[in-house]
Coordinates of N, CA, C and O in Angstrom, one line a residue:
M24 N 9.8 -2.6 -19.9 CA 10.8 -1.0 -20.1 C 9.3 -0.2 -19.2 O 9.5 1.0 -19.1
L25 N 8.2 -0.9 -19.5 CA 7.0 -0.5 -18.3 C 8.1 0.4 -17.3 O 7.7 1.3 -16.7
L26 N 8.7 -0.8 -16.4 CA 8.8 -0.3 -15.0 C 9.7 0.7 -15.1 O 10.4 1.4 -14.1
E27 N 10.9 0.3 -16.3 CA 12.2 1.8 -16.2 C 11.1 3.2 -16.6 O 12.0 4.5 -16.4
V28 N 9.9 3.3 -17.3 CA 9.3 4.4 -17.3 C 8.8 4.7 -16.3 O 8.9 6.3 -15.6
L29 N 8.3 3.7 -15.6 CA 7.9 4.3 -14.4 C 8.8 4.9 -13.5 O 8.9 5.6 -12.3
R30 N 9.3 4.0 -12.9 CA 11.2 4.3 -12.3 C 11.6 5.7 -12.3 O 11.5 6.7 -11.6
F31 N 11.6 6.3 -13.9 CA 11.9 7.1 -14.1 C 10.9 8.5 -13.5 O 11.5 9.6 -13.4
E32 N 9.4 8.4 -13.9 CA 8.3 9.2 -14.1 C 8.7 9.5 -12.2 O 8.6 10.6 -12.0
L33 N 8.6 8.3 -11.5 CA 8.3 8.2 -10.1 C 10.3 9.6 -9.2 O 9.5 10.6 -8.6
W34 N 11.0 9.0 -9.9 CA 12.5 9.8 -9.7 C 12.2 10.7 -10.1 O 12.5 12.2 -9.1
Y35 N 11.7 11.4 -11.5 CA 11.4 13.2 -11.4 C 10.6 13.9 -11.0 O 11.0 14.9 -10.6
R36 N 9.5 13.0 -10.7 CA 8.3 13.7 -9.8 C 8.7 14.0 -8.4 O 8.2 14.8 -7.8
S37 N 9.9 13.2 -7.9 CA 10.0 13.4 -6.4 C 11.3 14.2 -6.5 O 12.2 14.9 -5.7
K38 N 12.1 15.0 -7.2 CA 13.0 16.2 -7.3 C 12.3 17.3 -8.1 O 12.7 18.3 -7.8
R39 N 10.6 17.1 -7.5 CA 10.3 18.7 -8.2 C 9.4 19.4 -7.0 O 8.9 18.4 -6.3
P40 N 9.8 20.3 -6.7 CA 9.3 20.9 -5.5 C 7.9 21.3 -5.5 O 7.1 21.5 -4.8
A41 N 7.2 20.9 -6.7 CA 5.8 21.1 -7.1 C 4.9 20.0 -6.1 O 3.6 20.2 -6.1
T42 N 5.5 18.9 -6.7 CA 5.4 18.0 -6.3 C 4.9 18.1 -4.0 O 3.3 18.3 -3.2
Y43 N 5.6 17.9 -3.8 CA 6.0 18.9 -1.7 C 4.9 19.8 -1.5 O 4.4 20.1 -0.5
I44 N 4.8 20.8 -2.7 CA 4.2 22.0 -2.4 C 2.5 21.3 -2.3 O 1.6 22.1 -2.0
Y45 N 2.2 20.8 -3.2 CA 1.2 20.2 -3.2 C 0.6 19.5 -2.4 O -0.8 19.0 -1.7
F46 N 1.6 19.0 -1.9 CA 1.2 18.1 -0.7 C 1.2 19.1 0.1 O 0.0 18.4 1.3
A47 N 1.7 20.0 0.5 CA 1.5 20.9 1.8 C 0.7 21.5 1.6 O -0.3 21.7 2.2
I48 N 0.3 21.9 0.5 CA -1.5 22.7 0.1 C -3.1 21.7 0.6 O -3.6 21.9 1.3
M49 N -2.2 19.9 0.7 CA -3.6 19.3 0.8 C -3.0 19.6 2.1 O -4.6 19.0 3.2
L50 N -2.1 19.3 3.2 CA -2.5 19.1 4.8 C -2.8 19.9 4.8 O -3.7 19.9 6.1
L51 N -2.2 21.1 4.6 CA -3.0 22.3 5.5 C -4.4 22.5 4.8 O -4.9 23.4 6.1
V52 N -5.0 22.6 3.8 CA -6.2 22.1 3.8 C -7.4 21.5 4.8 O -8.5 21.9 5.5
G53 N -6.4 20.1 5.0 CA -7.3 19.3 5.9 C -6.9 19.6 7.6 O -8.1 20.0 8.3
F54 N -5.7 20.1 7.5 CA -5.7 20.8 9.1 C -7.0 22.1 9.2 O -7.1 21.7 10.5
A55 N -6.2 22.5 8.6 CA -8.1 24.0 8.2 C -8.9 23.4 8.4 O -9.8 24.0 9.2
A56 N -9.4 22.2 7.4 CA -11.0 22.1 8.5 C -11.2 21.6 9.6 O -12.4 21.3 10.1
I57 N -9.7 21.1 10.3 CA -10.2 20.4 11.9 C -10.1 21.2 12.5 O -10.9 20.9 13.5
A58 N -8.8 21.7 12.6 CA -8.1 22.6 13.4 C -9.4 24.3 14.3 O -9.5 24.2 15.2
W59 N -9.7 25.0 13.0 CA -10.3 25.9 13.0 C -12.2 25.8 12.9 O -12.4 25.5 11.9
E60 N -12.4 26.9 14.2 CA -14.0 26.8 13.8 C -14.7 27.6 12.6 O -16.2 27.3 12.0
D61 N -13.7 28.5 12.1 CA -14.6 29.0 11.6 C -14.5 28.6 9.7 O -15.2 29.1 8.8
F62 N -13.4 27.5 9.7 CA -13.2 27.2 8.2 C -14.3 25.7 8.1 O -13.5 24.9 8.7
T63 N -15.1 25.7 7.7 CA -16.1 24.3 7.7 C -16.6 23.6 6.9 O -16.7 25.1 5.8
V64 N -16.4 22.9 6.7 CA -16.6 21.4 5.8 C -17.3 21.2 5.7 O -17.3 20.1 6.4
G65 N -19.0 20.9 5.3 CA -19.7 20.2 5.9 C -19.6 19.8 7.2 O -20.0 21.2 7.7
G66 N -20.3 19.3 7.8 CA -20.6 19.6 9.7 C -22.1 18.8 10.4 O -22.4 18.5 9.6
G67 N -21.7 18.2 11.0 CA -22.6 17.8 11.6 C -24.5 18.4 12.7 O -23.7 19.7 12.6
T68 N -25.2 17.9 12.2 CA -26.6 19.0 12.6 C -27.1 18.0 13.5 O -27.7 17.0 13.1
G69 N -28.1 18.2 14.6 CA -28.7 17.4 15.1 C -27.7 16.9 16.0 O -26.9 16.5 16.7
Q70 N -28.4 15.6 15.7 CA -27.7 14.3 16.8 C -26.5 14.2 16.3 O -25.6 13.3 17.4
V71 N -26.2 14.1 15.0 CA -25.1 13.9 14.5 C -23.6 14.5 14.8 O -24.1 15.9 14.6
K72 N -23.0 14.1 15.4 CA -21.3 15.2 15.9 C -20.5 15.5 14.7 O -20.8 14.8 13.6
D73 N -20.3 16.2 15.2 CA -18.9 16.5 14.1 C -17.9 15.8 13.6 O -16.9 15.7 12.3
N74 N -17.7 15.0 14.5 CA -16.8 14.0 14.1 C -17.4 12.7 14.1 O -16.2 11.4 13.8
A75 N -18.4 12.8 13.6 CA -19.1 11.2 13.0 C -18.3 10.4 11.9 O -18.0 11.4 11.2
P76 N -18.6 9.5 11.5 CA -18.0 8.4 10.2 C -18.3 9.5 9.1 O -17.8 9.6 7.7
V77 N -20.5 9.8 8.8 CA -20.3 9.8 7.9 C -20.2 11.8 7.4 O -19.4 12.1 6.4
V78 N -19.5 12.8 8.5 CA -19.0 14.0 8.3 C -17.9 13.8 7.9 O -17.4 14.7 7.2
I79 N -17.5 12.8 9.1 CA -15.8 13.2 8.1 C -15.8 12.4 6.6 O -14.9 13.4 5.9
A80 N -16.9 11.7 6.3 CA -16.4 11.1 5.0 C -16.8 11.8 3.7 O -16.6 12.5 3.0
Q81 N -17.5 13.0 4.5 CA -19.0 14.3 3.3 C -17.4 15.7 3.7 O -17.5 15.9 2.1
M82 N -16.9 15.2 4.5 CA -15.5 16.4 4.6 C -14.8 16.4 3.2 O -13.9 16.3 2.7
M83 N -13.9 15.0 3.7 CA -13.2 14.6 2.5 C -13.3 14.3 1.3 O -12.8 14.6 0.1
I84 N -14.6 14.0 0.6 CA -14.8 14.5 -0.5 C -14.9 15.6 -1.1 O -14.3 15.7 -2.1
I85 N -15.7 16.3 -1.1 CA -15.2 18.0 -0.7 C -14.4 18.4 -0.9 O -13.9 19.2 -1.5
L86 N -13.2 19.0 0.3 CA -11.6 18.4 0.5 C -11.3 17.9 -1.0 O -10.1 18.2 -1.9
T87 N -11.4 16.6 -1.3 CA -10.9 15.8 -2.7 C -11.2 16.8 -3.6 O -10.5 16.3 -4.7
A88 N -12.4 16.9 -4.0 CA -13.3 17.5 -5.1 C -12.6 18.5 -5.7 O -12.7 19.5 -6.6
L89 N -13.0 19.8 -4.7 CA -12.4 21.2 -4.9 C -11.5 21.3 -5.0 O -10.3 21.5 -6.4
P90 N -9.8 21.5 -4.5 CA -8.8 21.6 -5.0 C -8.3 20.8 -5.8 O -7.1 20.5 -6.6
G91 N -9.0 19.4 -5.8 CA -8.2 18.4 -6.1 C -8.8 17.8 -7.8 O -7.7 18.0 -8.2
F92 N -9.9 19.1 -8.0 CA -9.4 18.8 -10.0 C -8.6 19.9 -10.2 O -7.7 18.9 -11.2
F93 N -8.1 20.7 -9.1 CA -7.2 21.7 -9.9 C -5.7 20.8 -9.6 O -4.5 20.5 -11.1
L94 N -5.4 20.0 -8.9 CA -3.7 19.2 -8.7 C -3.9 18.0 -9.7 O -2.7 17.8 -9.8
S95 N -4.8 17.5 -9.4 CA -5.4 15.7 -10.7 C -5.0 16.4 -11.9 O -3.9 16.1 -12.9
S96 N -5.2 17.7 -12.7 CA -4.7 18.3 -13.9 C -3.1 17.9 -13.8 O -2.7 18.3 -15.1
A97 N -2.6 19.4 -12.8 CA -1.7 19.5 -12.7 C -0.3 18.5 -12.5 O 0.4 18.6 -13.5
I98 N -0.9 17.5 -12.1 CA -0.1 16.1 -12.0 C 0.0 15.2 -13.1 O 0.8 15.0 -13.7
M99 N -1.2 15.2 -13.7 CA -1.4 14.0 -14.8 C -1.8 14.6 -16.4 O -0.6 13.3 -17.3
G100 N -1.5 15.4 -16.4 CA -1.3 16.3 -17.5 C 0.4 16.8 -18.3 O -0.2 16.9 -19.1
V101 N 1.2 17.0 -17.4 CA 1.9 17.6 -17.3 C 3.2 15.8 -18.2 O 3.7 16.9 -19.4
P102 N 3.5 14.8 -17.9 CA 4.6 14.1 -18.1 C 4.5 13.9 -19.8 O 5.4 14.2 -20.1
I103 N 3.3 13.8 -20.8 CA 3.7 13.8 -22.0 C 3.8 14.9 -22.8 O 4.6 14.9 -23.8
L104 N 2.9 15.8 -22.0 CA 3.1 17.4 -22.9 C 4.6 18.0 -22.8 O 5.2 18.5 -23.6
R105 N 5.5 17.3 -21.6 CA 6.6 17.7 -21.1 C 7.9 16.8 -22.5 O 8.5 17.5 -23.0
D106 N 7.5 16.1 -22.8 CA 8.1 15.2 -23.8 C 8.0 15.9 -25.1 O 8.7 16.1 -26.0
F107 N 6.2 16.2 -25.7 CA 6.0 16.6 -26.9 C 6.6 18.1 -26.4 O 7.2 18.9 -27.8
E108 N 6.8 18.9 -25.7 CA 7.8 20.5 -25.4 C 9.0 20.3 -25.5 O 9.2 21.6 -25.7
N109 N 9.8 19.4 -24.9 CA 10.9 19.5 -25.4 C 11.3 18.2 -26.5 O 12.6 18.0 -27.0
N110 N 11.0 18.6 -27.8 CA 11.0 17.1 -28.6 C 11.7 16.2 -28.3 O 12.1 15.8 -29.5
T111 N 11.1 15.4 -27.6 CA 11.8 14.2 -27.0 C 11.2 13.0 -27.3 O 11.5 11.6 -27.1
S112 N 9.6 13.2 -28.2 CA 8.7 12.4 -28.4 C 9.3 11.7 -29.1 O 9.0 10.4 -29.1
S113 N 9.8 12.0 -30.3 CA 10.5 11.1 -32.1 C 11.4 10.2 -31.1 O 11.2 9.1 -31.9
M114 N 12.1 10.8 -30.5 CA 13.2 10.1 -30.0 C 12.4 8.7 -29.1 O 13.0 7.7 -29.0
L115 N 11.4 9.1 -28.0 CA 11.3 8.2 -27.2 C 10.8 7.1 -28.1 O 10.8 5.2 -27.7
F116 N 10.0 7.4 -29.5 CA 9.3 6.2 -30.2 C 9.8 5.4 -31.0 O 9.9 5.2 -31.9
T117 N 10.9 5.7 -31.3 CA 12.2 5.4 -32.2 C 12.3 4.1 -30.9 O 13.4 3.1 -32.1
S118 N 12.6 4.1 -30.3 CA 13.0 3.3 -29.5 C 13.0 1.9 -29.7 O 11.2 1.5 -29.7
P119 N 13.2 0.7 -28.5 CA 11.6 -1.0 -28.6 C 11.0 -0.2 -28.0 O 10.4 -1.1 -27.5
M120 N 10.8 0.7 -27.2 CA 9.8 0.5 -26.3 C 8.1 0.9 -26.8 O 8.0 0.9 -27.8
T121 N 7.2 0.3 -26.4 CA 5.9 0.1 -27.0 C 5.3 1.5 -26.0 O 5.7 1.7 -25.3
K122 N 4.4 1.9 -27.1 CA 3.4 2.5 -26.8 C 2.4 2.6 -25.2 O 2.6 3.7 -24.0
G123 N 2.0 1.7 -25.4 CA 1.2 0.9 -24.2 C 2.6 0.8 -22.5 O 1.7 1.8 -22.1
S124 N 3.8 1.1 -23.1 CA 4.5 0.3 -21.8 C 4.9 2.4 -21.5 O 4.8 2.4 -20.5
Y125 N 4.8 3.7 -22.4 CA 5.6 4.3 -22.4 C 3.7 5.4 -21.6 O 4.1 5.9 -20.8
L126 N 2.9 4.5 -22.2 CA 2.0 5.5 -21.7 C 1.7 5.0 -20.1 O 0.5 5.9 -19.4
F127 N 1.2 3.9 -20.1 CA 0.7 3.2 -18.5 C 1.9 3.4 -17.5 O 1.9 4.2 -16.3
G128 N 3.3 3.3 -17.9 CA 4.5 4.2 -17.4 C 4.2 5.3 -16.4 O 4.7 5.8 -15.4
R129 N 4.2 6.5 -18.1 CA 3.7 7.7 -17.0 C 2.2 7.6 -16.5 O 2.7 8.5 -15.4
F130 N 1.2 7.4 -16.9 CA 0.5 7.1 -16.3 C 0.1 6.6 -14.7 O 0.1 7.8 -13.6
I131 N 1.2 5.7 -14.7 CA 1.5 4.7 -13.2 C 1.7 6.0 -11.9 O 1.9 5.4 -11.1
G132 N 2.9 5.9 -13.0 CA 3.9 7.0 -12.0 C 2.9 8.6 -11.6 O 3.2 8.8 -10.1
S133 N 2.6 8.8 -12.6 CA 1.8 10.0 -12.4 C 0.5 10.2 -11.5 O 0.3 10.5 -10.0
F134 N 0.0 8.7 -11.3 CA -1.1 8.1 -10.3 C -0.6 8.1 -8.9 O -0.9 8.4 -7.7
L135 N 1.1 7.7 -8.6 CA 1.2 7.1 -7.6 C 1.9 8.4 -7.0 O 1.4 8.8 -5.7
T136 N 2.1 9.3 -7.6 CA 2.3 10.6 -7.0 C 1.0 11.4 -6.9 O 1.2 12.0 -5.5
L137 N 0.1 11.4 -6.9 CA -1.1 12.1 -6.7 C -1.6 11.8 -6.0 O -2.5 12.5 -4.9
L138 N -1.7 10.1 -5.4 CA -1.9 9.5 -4.4 C -1.4 9.7 -2.8 O -1.1 10.6 -1.8
F139 N 0.8 9.7 -3.1 CA 0.8 10.8 -2.4 C 0.7 12.4 -1.9 O 0.6 12.4 -0.5
V140 N 0.6 13.0 -3.3 CA -0.1 14.5 -3.0 C -1.5 14.1 -2.2 O -1.4 15.0 -0.6
F141 N -2.7 13.2 -2.0 CA -3.9 12.9 -1.5 C -3.7 12.9 -0.7 O -4.4 13.0 0.7
S142 N -2.7 11.9 0.1 CA -2.2 11.3 1.8 C -2.0 12.9 2.7 O -2.2 12.2 3.9
G143 N -1.7 13.5 2.6 CA -1.7 15.1 2.8 C -3.2 15.3 3.8 O -2.7 16.1 4.5
L144 N -4.1 14.8 2.9 CA -5.4 15.5 3.4 C -5.5 14.0 4.5 O -6.7 15.1 5.4
L145 N -5.2 13.4 4.1 CA -5.7 12.0 5.4 C -4.7 12.4 6.6 O -5.2 12.2 8.0
L146 N -3.8 13.1 6.7 CA -2.3 13.3 8.0 C -3.3 14.3 8.6 O -3.2 14.2 9.6

């Protein structure tokens, strides 16, 4: 049952335009941090160049933290709330599916979607 819930969650997320909008936001933020001099996140000082690994790591941490908090809550908080708002939770829990497979399937599906969205920052 876990794989069925996971497959449904990934299918549902791939059909929503919000997933691709979040991906585009992360892609544009990462592009802006690299391409424009006016948009600075971190940066090298002294003998440390702007493309040093430590500077890139700091930039990734900052860009993951600031917009990442909002995007993570928007992606991870929706699946179970969606079932309770549509009153399908009682029907789901009467099936032979266990709560663990339901919750872990939704969590893993949302987590994989979140990995896809944050991969826009790496590109």
